[in-house]
Short mmCIF file of C-alpha atoms and ligand atoms in Angstrom, two decimals:
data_model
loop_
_atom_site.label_atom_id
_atom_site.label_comp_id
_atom_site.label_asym_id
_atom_site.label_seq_id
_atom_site.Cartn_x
_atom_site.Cartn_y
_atom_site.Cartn_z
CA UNK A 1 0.00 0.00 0.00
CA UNK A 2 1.58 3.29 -0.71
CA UNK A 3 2.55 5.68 1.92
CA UNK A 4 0.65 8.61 2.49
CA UNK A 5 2.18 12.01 3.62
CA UNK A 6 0.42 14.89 5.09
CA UNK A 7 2.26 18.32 3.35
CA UNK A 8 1.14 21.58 5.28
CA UNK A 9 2.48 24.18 4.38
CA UNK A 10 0.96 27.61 3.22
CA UNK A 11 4.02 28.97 0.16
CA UNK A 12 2.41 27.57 -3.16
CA UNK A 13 5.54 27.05 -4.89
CA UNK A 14 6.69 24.88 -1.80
CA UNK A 15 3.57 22.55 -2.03
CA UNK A 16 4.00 22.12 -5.32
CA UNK A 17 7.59 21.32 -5.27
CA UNK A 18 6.82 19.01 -2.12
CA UNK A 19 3.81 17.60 -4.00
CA UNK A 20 5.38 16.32 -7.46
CA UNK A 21 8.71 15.47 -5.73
CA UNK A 22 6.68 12.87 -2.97
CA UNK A 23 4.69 11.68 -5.83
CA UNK A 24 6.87 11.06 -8.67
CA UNK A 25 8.48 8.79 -5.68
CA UNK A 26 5.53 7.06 -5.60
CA UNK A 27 3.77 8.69 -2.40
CA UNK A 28 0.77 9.86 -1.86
CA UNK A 29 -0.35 13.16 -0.47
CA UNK A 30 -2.90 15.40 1.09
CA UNK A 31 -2.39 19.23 1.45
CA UNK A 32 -3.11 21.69 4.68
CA UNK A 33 -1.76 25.45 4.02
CA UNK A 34 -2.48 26.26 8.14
CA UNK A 35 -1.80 24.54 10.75
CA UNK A 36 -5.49 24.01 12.34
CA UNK A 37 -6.34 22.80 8.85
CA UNK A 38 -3.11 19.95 8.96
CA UNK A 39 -4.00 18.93 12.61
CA UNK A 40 -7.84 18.32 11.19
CA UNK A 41 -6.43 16.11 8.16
CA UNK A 42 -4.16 14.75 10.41
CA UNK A 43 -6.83 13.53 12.89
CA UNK A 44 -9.11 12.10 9.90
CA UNK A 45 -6.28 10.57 7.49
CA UNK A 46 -3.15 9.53 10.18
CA UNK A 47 -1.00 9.95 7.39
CA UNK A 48 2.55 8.02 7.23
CA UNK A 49 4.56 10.87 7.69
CA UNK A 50 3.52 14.48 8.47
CA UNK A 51 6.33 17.20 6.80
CA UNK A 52 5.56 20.64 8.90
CA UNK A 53 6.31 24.49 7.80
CA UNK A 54 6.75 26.36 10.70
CA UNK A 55 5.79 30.19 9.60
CA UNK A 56 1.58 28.91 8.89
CA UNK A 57 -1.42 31.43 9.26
CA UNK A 58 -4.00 30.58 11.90
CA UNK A 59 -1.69 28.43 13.86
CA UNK A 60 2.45 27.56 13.18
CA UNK A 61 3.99 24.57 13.20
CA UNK A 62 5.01 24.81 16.55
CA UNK A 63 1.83 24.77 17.93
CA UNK A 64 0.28 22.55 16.11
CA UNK A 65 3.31 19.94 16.30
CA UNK A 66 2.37 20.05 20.02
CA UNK A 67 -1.46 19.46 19.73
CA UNK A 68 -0.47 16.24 17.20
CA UNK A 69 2.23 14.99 19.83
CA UNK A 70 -0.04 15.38 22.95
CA UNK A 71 -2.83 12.98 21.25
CA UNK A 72 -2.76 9.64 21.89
CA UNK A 73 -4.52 9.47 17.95
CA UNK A 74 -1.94 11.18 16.17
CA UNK A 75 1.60 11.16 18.26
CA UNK A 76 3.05 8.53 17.02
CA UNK A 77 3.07 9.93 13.32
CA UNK A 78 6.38 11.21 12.83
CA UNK A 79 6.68 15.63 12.10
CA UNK A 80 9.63 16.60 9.81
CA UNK A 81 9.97 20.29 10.32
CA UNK A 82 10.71 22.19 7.17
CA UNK A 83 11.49 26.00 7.74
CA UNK A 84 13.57 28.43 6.48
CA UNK A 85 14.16 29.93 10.06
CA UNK A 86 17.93 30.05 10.66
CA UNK A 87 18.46 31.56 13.78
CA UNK A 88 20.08 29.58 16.26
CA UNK A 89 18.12 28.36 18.71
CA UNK A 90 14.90 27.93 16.42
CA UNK A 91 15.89 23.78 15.55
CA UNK A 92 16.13 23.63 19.28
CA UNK A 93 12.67 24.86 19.53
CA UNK A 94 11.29 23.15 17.00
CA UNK A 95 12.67 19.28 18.42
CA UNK A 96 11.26 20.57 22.06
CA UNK A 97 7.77 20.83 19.91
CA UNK A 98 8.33 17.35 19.38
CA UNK A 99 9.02 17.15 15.48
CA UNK A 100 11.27 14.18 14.77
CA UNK A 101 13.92 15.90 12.78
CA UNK A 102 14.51 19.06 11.04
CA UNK A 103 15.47 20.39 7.04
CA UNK A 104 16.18 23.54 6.28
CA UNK A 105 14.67 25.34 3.20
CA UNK A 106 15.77 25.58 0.53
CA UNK A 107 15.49 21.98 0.29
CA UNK A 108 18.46 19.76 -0.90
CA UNK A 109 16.20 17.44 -3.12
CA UNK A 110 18.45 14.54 -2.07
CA UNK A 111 18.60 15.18 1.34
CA UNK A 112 14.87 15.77 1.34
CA UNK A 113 14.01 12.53 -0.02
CA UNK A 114 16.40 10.85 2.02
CA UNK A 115 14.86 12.25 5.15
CA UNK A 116 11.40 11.44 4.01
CA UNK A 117 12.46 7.87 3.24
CA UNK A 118 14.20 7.48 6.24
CA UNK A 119 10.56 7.70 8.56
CA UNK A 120 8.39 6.72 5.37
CA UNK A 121 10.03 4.02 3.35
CA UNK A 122 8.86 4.18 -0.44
CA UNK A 123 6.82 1.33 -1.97
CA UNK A 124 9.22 0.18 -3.75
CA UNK A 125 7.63 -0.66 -7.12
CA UNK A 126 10.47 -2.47 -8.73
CA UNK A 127 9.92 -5.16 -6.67
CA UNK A 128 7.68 -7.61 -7.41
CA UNK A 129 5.35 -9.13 -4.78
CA UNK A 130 4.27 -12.48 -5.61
CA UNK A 131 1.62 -14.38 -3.82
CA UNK A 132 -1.34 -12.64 -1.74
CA UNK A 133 -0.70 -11.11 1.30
CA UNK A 134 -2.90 -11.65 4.12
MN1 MN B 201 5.27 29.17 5.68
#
């Protein structure tokens, strides 16, 4: 079954670079641009992998990385943070929010993928799966 990621974040040309690059790896995704919105899709999907913006309207990424790790329903999906907030001090603040790991934007598209794989393992569809699983 493919994996499904949860993208929120609110900069179009992020999504949309987010979007194709998670699906052309064989992904699937669902969108939130705020962060009440993600926690809400969150809740009703429990998505593989949630990757977090931090500067959202209506509620950041801080915030609502706290409200997703203090529910039993949705803590155990793992956050990667995705900000372009450089100031020291900020990664420390967003781990203490309880996001799993951290990437700095501009993305490295490698490093990106790598990061995603690393919590959301890609179906990997040049294997062939013989035989009917249970
Ligand atoms: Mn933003």
């Amino acid at each position: 079954m493919d994996k499904l990621i949860l993208i929120i974040e609110d900069d179009p040309k992020n999504l949309t670079l987010f979007r194709d690059l998670l699906q052309r790896f064989g992904y699937m995704t669902i969108e939130a641009t705020n962060g009440r919105e993600g926690i809400k899709l969150a809740r009703t999907n429990k998505p593989d992998l949630v990757l977090m913006d931090i500067q959202l309207p209506v509620m950041d990424g801080i915030e609502a990385t706290r409200i997703l790790k203090s529910d039993p329903e949705t803590k155990n999906i793992p956050i990667l943070a995705l900000t372009s907030y450089a100031m020291k001090g900020d990664k420390e603040k967003i781990l203490q929010a309880g996001c799993d790991a951290y990437l700095a934007k501009p993305v490295d598209v490698q490093e990106f993928l790598a990061k995603v794989a690393k919590y959301c393992p890609a179906h990997l569809k040049q294997k062939s799966v013989s035989g009917k699983r249970g």
